[in-house]
mmCIF file of C-alpha atoms in Angstrom:
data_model
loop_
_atom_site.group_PDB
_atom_site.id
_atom_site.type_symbol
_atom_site.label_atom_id
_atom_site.label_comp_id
_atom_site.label_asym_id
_atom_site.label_seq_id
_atom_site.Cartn_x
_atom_site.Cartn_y
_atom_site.Cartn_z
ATOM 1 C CA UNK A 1 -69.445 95.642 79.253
ATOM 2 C CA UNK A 2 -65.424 95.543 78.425
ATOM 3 C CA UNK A 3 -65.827 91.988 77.361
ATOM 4 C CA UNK A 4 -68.860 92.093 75.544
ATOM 5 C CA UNK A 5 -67.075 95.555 73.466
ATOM 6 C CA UNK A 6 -63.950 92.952 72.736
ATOM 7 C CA UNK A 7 -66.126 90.459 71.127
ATOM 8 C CA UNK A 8 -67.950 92.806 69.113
ATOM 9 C CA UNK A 9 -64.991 94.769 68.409
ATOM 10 C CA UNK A 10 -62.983 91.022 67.636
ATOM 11 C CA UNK A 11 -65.749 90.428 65.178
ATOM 12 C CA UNK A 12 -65.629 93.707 63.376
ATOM 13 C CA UNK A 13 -61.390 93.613 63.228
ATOM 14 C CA UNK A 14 -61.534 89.771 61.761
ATOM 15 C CA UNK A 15 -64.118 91.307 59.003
ATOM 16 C CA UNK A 16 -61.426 94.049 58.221
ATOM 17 C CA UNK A 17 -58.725 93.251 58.634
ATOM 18 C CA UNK A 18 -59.032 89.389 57.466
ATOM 19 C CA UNK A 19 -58.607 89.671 53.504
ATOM 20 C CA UNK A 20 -55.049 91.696 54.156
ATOM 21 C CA UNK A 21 -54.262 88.693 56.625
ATOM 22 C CA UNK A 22 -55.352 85.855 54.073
ATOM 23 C CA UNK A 23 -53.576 87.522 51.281
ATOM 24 C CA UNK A 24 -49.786 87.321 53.777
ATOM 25 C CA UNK A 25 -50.532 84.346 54.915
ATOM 26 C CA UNK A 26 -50.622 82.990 51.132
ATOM 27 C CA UNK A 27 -47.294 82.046 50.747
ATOM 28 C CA UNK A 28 -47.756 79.868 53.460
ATOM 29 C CA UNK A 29 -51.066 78.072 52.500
ATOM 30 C CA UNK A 30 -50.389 77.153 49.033
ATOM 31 C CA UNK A 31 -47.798 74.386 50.128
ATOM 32 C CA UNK A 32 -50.736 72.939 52.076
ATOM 33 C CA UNK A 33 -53.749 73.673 49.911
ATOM 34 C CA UNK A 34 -56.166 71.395 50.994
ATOM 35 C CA UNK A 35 -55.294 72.385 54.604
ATOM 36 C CA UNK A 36 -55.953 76.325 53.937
ATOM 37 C CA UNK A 37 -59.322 74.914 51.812
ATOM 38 C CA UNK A 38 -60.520 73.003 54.999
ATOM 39 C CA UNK A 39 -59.173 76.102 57.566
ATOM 40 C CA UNK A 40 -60.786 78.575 55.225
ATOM 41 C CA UNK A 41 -63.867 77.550 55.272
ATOM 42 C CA UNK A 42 -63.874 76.662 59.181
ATOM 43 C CA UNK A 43 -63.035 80.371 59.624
ATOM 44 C CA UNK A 44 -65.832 81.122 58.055
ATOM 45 C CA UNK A 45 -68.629 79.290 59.653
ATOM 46 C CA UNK A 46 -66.237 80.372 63.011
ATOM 47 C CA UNK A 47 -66.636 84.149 62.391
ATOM 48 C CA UNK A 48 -70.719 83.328 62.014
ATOM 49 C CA UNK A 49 -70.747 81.595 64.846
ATOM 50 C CA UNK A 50 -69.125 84.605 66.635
ATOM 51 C CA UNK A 51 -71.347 87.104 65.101
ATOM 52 C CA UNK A 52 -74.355 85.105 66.794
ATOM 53 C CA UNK A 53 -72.149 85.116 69.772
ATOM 54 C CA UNK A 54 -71.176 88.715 70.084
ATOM 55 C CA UNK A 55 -75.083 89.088 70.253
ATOM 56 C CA UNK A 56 -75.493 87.057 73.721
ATOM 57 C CA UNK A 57 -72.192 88.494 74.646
ATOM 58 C CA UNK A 58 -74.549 92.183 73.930
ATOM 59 C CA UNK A 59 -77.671 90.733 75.544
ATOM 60 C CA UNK A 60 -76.023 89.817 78.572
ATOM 61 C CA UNK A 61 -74.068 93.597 79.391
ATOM 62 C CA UNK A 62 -77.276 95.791 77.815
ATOM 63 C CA UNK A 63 -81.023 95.795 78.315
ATOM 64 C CA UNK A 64 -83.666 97.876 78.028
ATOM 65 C CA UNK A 65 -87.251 98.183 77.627
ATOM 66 C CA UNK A 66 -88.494 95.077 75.865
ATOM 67 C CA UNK A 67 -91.295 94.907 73.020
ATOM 68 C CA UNK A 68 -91.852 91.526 73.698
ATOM 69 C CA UNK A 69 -95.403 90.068 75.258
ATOM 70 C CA UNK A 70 -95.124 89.382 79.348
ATOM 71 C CA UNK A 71 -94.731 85.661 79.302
ATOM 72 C CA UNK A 72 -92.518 85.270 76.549
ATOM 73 C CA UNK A 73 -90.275 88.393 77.391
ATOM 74 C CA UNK A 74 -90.467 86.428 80.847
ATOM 75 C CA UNK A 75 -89.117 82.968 79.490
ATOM 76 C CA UNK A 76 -86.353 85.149 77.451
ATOM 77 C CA UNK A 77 -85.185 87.247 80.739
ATOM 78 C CA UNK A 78 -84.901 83.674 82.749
ATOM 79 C CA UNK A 79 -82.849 82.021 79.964
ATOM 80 C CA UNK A 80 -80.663 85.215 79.989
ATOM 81 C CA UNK A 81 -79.840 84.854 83.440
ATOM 82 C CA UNK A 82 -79.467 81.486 83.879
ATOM 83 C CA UNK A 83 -76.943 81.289 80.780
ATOM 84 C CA UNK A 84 -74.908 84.744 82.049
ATOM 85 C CA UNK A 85 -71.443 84.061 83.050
ATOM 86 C CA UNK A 86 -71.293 87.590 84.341
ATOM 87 C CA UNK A 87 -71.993 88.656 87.879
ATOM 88 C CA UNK A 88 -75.405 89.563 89.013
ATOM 89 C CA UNK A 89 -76.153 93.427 88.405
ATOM 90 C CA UNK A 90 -73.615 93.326 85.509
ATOM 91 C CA UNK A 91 -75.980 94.785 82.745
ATOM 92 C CA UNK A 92 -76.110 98.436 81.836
ATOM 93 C CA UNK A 93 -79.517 99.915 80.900
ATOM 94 C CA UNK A 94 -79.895 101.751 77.388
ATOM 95 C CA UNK A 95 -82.880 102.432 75.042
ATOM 96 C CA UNK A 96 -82.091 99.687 73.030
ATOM 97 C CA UNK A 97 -84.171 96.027 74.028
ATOM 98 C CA UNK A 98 -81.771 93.289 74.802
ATOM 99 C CA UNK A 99 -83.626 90.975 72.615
ATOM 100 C CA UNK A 100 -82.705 93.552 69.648
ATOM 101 C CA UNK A 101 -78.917 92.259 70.300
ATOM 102 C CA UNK A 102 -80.273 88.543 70.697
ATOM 103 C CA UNK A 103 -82.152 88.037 67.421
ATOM 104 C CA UNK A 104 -81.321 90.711 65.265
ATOM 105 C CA UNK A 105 -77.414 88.631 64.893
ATOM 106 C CA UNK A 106 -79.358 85.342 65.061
ATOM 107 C CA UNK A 107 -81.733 86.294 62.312
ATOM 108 C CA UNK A 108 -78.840 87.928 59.965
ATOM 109 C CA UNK A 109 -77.151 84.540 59.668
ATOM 110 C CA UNK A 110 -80.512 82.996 59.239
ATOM 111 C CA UNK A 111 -80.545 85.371 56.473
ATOM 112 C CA UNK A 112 -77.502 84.751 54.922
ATOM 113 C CA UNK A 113 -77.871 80.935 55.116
ATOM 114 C CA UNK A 114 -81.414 80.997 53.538
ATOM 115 C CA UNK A 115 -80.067 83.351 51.306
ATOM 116 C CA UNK A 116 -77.050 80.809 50.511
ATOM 117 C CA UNK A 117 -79.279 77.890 50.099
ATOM 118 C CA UNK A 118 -81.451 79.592 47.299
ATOM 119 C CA UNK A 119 -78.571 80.833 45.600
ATOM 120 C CA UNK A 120 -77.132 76.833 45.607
ATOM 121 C CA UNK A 121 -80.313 75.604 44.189
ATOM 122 C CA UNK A 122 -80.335 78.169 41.249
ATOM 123 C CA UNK A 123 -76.758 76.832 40.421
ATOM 124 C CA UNK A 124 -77.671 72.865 41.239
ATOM 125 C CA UNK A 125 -80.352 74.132 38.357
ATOM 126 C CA UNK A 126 -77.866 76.108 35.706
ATOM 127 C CA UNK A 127 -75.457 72.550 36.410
ATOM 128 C CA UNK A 128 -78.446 70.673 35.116
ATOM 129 C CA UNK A 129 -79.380 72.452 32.330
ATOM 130 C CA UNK A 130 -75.951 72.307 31.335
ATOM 131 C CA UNK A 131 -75.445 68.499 31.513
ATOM 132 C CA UNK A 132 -78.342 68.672 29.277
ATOM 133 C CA UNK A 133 -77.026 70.947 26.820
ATOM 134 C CA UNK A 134 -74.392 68.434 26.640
ATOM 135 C CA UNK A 135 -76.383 65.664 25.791
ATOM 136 C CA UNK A 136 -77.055 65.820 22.690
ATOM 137 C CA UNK A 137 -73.319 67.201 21.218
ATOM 138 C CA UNK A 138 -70.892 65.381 23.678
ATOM 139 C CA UNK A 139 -70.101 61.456 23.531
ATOM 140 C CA UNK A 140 -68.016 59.032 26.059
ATOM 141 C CA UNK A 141 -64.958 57.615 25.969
ATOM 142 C CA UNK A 142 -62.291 56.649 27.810
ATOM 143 C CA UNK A 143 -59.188 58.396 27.600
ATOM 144 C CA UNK A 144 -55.867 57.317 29.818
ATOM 145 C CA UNK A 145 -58.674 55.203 31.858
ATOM 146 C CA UNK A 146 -60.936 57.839 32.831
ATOM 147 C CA UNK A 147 -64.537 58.313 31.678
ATOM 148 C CA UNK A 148 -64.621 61.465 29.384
ATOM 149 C CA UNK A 149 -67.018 63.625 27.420
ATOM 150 C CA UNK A 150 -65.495 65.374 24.557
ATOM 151 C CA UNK A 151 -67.664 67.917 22.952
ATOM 152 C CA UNK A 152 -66.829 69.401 19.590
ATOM 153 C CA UNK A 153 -64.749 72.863 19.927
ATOM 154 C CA UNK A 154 -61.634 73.943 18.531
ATOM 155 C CA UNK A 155 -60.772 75.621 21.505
ATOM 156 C CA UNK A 156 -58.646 74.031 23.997
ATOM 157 C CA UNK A 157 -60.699 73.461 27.425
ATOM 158 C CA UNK A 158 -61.089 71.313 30.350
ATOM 159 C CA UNK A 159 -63.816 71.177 33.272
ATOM 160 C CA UNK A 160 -65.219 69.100 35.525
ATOM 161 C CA UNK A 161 -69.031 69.321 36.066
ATOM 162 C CA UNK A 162 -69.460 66.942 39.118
ATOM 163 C CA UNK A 163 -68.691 63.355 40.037
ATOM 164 C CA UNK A 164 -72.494 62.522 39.562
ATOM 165 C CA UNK A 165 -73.021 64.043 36.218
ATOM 166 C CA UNK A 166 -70.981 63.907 33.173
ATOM 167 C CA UNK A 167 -67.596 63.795 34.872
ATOM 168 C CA UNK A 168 -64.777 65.648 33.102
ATOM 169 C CA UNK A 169 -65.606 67.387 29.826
ATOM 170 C CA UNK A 170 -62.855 68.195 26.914
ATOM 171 C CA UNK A 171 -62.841 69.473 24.023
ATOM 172 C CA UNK A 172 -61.615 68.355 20.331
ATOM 173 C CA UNK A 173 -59.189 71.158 20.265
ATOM 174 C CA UNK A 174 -57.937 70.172 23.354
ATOM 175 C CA UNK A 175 -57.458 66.385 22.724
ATOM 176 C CA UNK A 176 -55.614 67.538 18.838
ATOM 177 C CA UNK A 177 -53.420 70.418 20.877
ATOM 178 C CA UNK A 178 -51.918 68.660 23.279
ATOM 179 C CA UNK A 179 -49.438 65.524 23.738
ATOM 180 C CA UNK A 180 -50.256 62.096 25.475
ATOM 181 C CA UNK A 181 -48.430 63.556 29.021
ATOM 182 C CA UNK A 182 -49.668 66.789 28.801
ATOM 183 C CA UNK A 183 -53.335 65.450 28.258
ATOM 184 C CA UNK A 184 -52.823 62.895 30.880
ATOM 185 C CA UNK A 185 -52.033 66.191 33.169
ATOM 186 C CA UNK A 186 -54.651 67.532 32.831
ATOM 187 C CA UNK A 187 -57.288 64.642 32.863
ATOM 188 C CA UNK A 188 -55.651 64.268 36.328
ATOM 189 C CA UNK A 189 -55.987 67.589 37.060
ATOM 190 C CA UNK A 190 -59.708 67.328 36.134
ATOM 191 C CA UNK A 191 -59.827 63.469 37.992
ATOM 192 C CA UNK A 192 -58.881 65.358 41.106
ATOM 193 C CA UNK A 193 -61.394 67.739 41.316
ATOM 194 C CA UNK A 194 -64.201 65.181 40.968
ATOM 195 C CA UNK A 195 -62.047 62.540 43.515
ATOM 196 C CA UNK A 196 -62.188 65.079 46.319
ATOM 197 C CA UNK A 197 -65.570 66.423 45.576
ATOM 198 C CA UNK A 198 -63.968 70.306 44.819
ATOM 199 C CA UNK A 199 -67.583 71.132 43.041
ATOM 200 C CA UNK A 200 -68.961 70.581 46.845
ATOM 201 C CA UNK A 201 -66.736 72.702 48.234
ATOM 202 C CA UNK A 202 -67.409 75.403 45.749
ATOM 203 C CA UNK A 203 -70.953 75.200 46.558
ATOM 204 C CA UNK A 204 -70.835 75.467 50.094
ATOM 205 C CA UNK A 205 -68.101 78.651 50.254
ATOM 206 C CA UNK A 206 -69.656 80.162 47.201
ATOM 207 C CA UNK A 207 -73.340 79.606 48.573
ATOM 208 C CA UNK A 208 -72.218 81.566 52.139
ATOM 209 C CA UNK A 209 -70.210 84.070 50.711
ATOM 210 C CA UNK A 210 -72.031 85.126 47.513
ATOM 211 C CA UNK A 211 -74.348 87.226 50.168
ATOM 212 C CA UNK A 212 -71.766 88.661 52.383
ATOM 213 C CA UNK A 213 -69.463 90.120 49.381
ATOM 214 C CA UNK A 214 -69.860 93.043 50.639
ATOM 215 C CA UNK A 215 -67.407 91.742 54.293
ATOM 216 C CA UNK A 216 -63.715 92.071 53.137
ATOM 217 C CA UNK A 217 -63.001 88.668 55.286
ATOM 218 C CA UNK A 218 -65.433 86.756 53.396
ATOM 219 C CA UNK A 219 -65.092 88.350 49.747
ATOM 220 C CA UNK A 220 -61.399 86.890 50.579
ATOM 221 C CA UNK A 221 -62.224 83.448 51.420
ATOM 222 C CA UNK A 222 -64.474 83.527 48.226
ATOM 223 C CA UNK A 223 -61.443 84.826 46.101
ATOM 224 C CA UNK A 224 -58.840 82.135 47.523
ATOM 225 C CA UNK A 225 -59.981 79.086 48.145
ATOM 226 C CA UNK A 226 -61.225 78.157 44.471
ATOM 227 C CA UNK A 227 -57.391 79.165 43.860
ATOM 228 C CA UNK A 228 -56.384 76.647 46.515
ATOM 229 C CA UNK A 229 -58.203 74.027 44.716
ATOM 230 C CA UNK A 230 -56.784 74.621 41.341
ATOM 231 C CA UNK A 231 -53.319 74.175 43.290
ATOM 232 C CA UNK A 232 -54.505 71.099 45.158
ATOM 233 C CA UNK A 233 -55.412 69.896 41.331
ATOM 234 C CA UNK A 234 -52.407 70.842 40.099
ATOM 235 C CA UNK A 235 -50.035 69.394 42.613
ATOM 236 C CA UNK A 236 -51.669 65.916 41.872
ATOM 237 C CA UNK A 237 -51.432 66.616 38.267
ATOM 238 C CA UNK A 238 -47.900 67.226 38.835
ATOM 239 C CA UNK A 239 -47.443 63.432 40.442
ATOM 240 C CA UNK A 240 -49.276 62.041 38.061
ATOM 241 C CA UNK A 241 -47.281 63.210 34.485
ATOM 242 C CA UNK A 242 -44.977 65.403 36.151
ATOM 243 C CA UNK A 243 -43.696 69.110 36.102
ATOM 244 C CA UNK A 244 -42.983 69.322 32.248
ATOM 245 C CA UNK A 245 -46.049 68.053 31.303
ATOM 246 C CA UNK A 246 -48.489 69.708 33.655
ATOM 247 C CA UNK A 247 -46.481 73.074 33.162
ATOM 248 C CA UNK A 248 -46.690 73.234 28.906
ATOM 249 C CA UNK A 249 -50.230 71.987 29.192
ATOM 250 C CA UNK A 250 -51.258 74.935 31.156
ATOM 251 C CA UNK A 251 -49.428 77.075 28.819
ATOM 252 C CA UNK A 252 -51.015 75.858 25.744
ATOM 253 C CA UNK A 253 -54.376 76.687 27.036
ATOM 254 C CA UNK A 254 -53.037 79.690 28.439
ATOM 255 C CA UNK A 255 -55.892 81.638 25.955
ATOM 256 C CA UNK A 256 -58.400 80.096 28.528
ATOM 257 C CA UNK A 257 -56.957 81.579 31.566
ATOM 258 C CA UNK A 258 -59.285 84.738 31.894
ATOM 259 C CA UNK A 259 -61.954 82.135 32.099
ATOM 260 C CA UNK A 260 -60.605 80.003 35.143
ATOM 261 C CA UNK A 261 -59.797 83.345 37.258
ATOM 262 C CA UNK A 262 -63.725 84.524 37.192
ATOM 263 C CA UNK A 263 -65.218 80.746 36.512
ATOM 264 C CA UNK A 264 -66.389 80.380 40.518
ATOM 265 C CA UNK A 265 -68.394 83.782 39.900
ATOM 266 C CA UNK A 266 -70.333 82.400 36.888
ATOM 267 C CA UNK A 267 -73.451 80.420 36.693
ATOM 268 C CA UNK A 268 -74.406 77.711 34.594
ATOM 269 C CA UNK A 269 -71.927 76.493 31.889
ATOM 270 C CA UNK A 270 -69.368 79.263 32.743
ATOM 271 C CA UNK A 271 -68.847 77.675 36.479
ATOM 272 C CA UNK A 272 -66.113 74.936 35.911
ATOM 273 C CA UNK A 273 -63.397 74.280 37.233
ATOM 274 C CA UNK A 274 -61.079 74.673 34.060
ATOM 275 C CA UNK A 275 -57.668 73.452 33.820
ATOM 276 C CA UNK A 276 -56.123 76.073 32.169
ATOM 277 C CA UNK A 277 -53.985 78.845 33.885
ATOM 278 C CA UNK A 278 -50.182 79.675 32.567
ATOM 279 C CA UNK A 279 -50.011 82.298 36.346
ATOM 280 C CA UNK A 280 -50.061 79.067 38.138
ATOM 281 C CA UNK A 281 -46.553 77.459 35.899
ATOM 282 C CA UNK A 282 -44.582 80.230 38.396
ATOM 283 C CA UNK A 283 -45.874 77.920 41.664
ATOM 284 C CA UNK A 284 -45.242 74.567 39.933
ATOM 285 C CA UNK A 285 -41.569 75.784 38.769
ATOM 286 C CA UNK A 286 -40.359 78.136 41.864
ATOM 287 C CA UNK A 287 -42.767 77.673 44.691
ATOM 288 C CA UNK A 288 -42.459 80.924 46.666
ATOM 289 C CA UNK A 289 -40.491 80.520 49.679
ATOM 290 C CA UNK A 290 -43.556 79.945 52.526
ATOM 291 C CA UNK A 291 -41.840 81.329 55.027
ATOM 292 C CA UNK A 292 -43.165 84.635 53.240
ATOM 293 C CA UNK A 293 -46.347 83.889 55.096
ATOM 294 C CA UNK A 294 -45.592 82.182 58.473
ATOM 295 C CA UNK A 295 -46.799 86.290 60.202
ATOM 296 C CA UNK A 296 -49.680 85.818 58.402
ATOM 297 C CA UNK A 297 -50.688 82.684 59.360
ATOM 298 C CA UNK A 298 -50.165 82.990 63.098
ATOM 299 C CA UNK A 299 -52.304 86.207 63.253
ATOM 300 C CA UNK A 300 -55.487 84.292 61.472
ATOM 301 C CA UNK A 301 -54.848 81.315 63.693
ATOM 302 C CA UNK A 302 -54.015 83.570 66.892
ATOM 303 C CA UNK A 303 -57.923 85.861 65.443
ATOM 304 C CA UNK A 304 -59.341 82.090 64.773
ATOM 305 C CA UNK A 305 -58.720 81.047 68.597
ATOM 306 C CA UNK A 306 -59.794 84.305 70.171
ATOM 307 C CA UNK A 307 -62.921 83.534 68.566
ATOM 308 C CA UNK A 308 -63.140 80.221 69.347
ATOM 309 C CA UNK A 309 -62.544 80.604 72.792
ATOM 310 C CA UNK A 310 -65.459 83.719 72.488
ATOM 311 C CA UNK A 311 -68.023 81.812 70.839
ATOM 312 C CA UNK A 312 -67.121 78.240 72.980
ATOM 313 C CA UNK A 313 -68.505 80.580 75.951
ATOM 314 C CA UNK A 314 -71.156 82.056 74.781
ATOM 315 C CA UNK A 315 -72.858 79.204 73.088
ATOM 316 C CA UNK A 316 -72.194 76.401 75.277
ATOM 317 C CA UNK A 317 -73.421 78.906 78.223
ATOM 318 C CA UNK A 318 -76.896 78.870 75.876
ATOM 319 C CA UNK A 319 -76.605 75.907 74.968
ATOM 320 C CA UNK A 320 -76.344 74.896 78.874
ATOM 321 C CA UNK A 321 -79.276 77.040 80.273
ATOM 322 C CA UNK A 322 -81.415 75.954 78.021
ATOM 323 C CA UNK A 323 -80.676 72.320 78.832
ATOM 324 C CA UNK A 324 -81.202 73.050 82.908
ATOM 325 C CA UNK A 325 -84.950 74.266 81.558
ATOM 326 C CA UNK A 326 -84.919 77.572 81.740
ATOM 327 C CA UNK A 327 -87.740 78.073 79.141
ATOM 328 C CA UNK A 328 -89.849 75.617 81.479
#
């Protein structure tokens, strides 16, 4: 029962307590941004995992009276205790059914991925509709030897709508504001986005996340990893036409930057991933010093392995009684 109250409670804390912990680790993740990208979103589908986990963990220290028919309430008490790592005698009797701590976690993430996928087809939609908005107003060409769409607008933006589509977007203000190396930053800016697929990732976080705004550890995943993209983008930017360049080109469509900071929360043509954003010249000039967020780190990597190690067990236990044939 101790164990099975540390996972739940391990669960609960990394909900909680996880947005403070991203937010000191920062300093630390932006010098690696594709890393903190890739461990964000590992963490995520981790603490899932562990939800479902904390559930067996629940089912196999409680039961009760179960609602289920005979045989399959049967077939469900066999698994049970041929997947329990705990000692015979081990579970404590309540009012609650055991299968209510089984499914109900199972059937939340269910939830939340069903609700995920619908919410990624609406947007696959709104991208669609936008590509053909742009159809009839926005013409090719090839600027510093990428493919480009340039739409007519005086004001001075950027995006990238997908690798698949119609590829990075700019407008005529943009292309009359800003020099040869400050436009080559930013079509590299844009060119990284659609070479590493950031639309994708955006997707996938965005599409688990959007539903579980409401968890302070996800709503802070959500918030930083489009941020860690935009600095991945940036830092090959910066190789590309260098720290000048990259750093008055942001400034000059500094009028846009209200726009990046809320563009993953948008649908349709508002979604982009813009490349304006004067807040980000402070990280390309003086880099904070990431020894700022070493703490922070360690305690999501030392959260990360206690769950790892939690949800390892519990799983592969289910995962192993149900390969010995315990529903048979």
């Amino acid at each position: 029962m101790v164990l099975s109250g540390l996972m739940v409670f391990a669960v609960l804390a990394t909900a909680v307590i996880g947005r403070p912990l991203i937010r000191a680790a920062a300093p630390a993740l932006i010098r690696f941004p594709r890393f903190a990208v890739l461990g964000l979103g590992l963490s995520l589908v981790l603490w899932l995992a562990s939800v479902m986990a904390a559930g067996l963990f629940l089912a196999w220290s409680l039961t009760g009276p179960s609602p289920l028919p005979a045989p399959v309430a049967e077939v469900c008490q066999r698994c049970l205790e041929a997947s329990n790592p705990f000692s015979a005698g081990f579970a404590t009797q309540t009012v609650v059914p055991a299968a209510a701590f089984l499914f109900a976690p199972a059937a939340a993430v269910l939830l939340v991925l069903g609700l995920g996928g619908r919410a990624a087809w609406k947007r696959q939609a709104q991208l669609r509709e936008t590509c053909r908005s742009l159809l009839p107003v926005g013409h090719r060409r090839i600027i510093d030897g990428h493919q480009v769409t340039v739409i007519d607008d005086p004001h001075r933006s950027a995006f990238a709508l997908g690798r698949d589509r119609w590829g990075i977007v700019v407008s005529t203000g943009l292309l009359a504001g800003l020099g040869d190396q400050e436009l080559r930053a930013v079509l590299a800016h844009e060119a990284t986005h659609l070479r590493e697929r950031h639309h994708l990732v955006l997707d996938f976080i965005g599409s688990i996340t959007r539903p579980l705004r409401w968890v302070p550890f996800a709503a802070a995943i959500a918030d930083a990893v489009p941020h860690y993209l935009e600095v991945s983008a940036d830092n090959a930017a910066q190789r590309r036409a260098g720290t000048r360049s990259l750093a008055s080109a942001l400034l000059a469509m500094g009028e846009a930057s209200s726009a990046q900071r809320t563009a993953s929360d948008q649908p349709g043509p508002s979604r982009m991933m813009l490349a304006a954003g004067p807040e980000r010249v402070r990280q390309l000039i003086s880099p904070v010093n990431p020894r700022r967020g070493l703490l922070g780190a360690a305690a999501i990597t030392a959260i990360m392995a206690v769950l790892i190690v939690t949800s390892v067990t519990a799983h592969g236990a289910a995962l192993a009684a149900l390969a010995s044939g315990c529903v048979i």
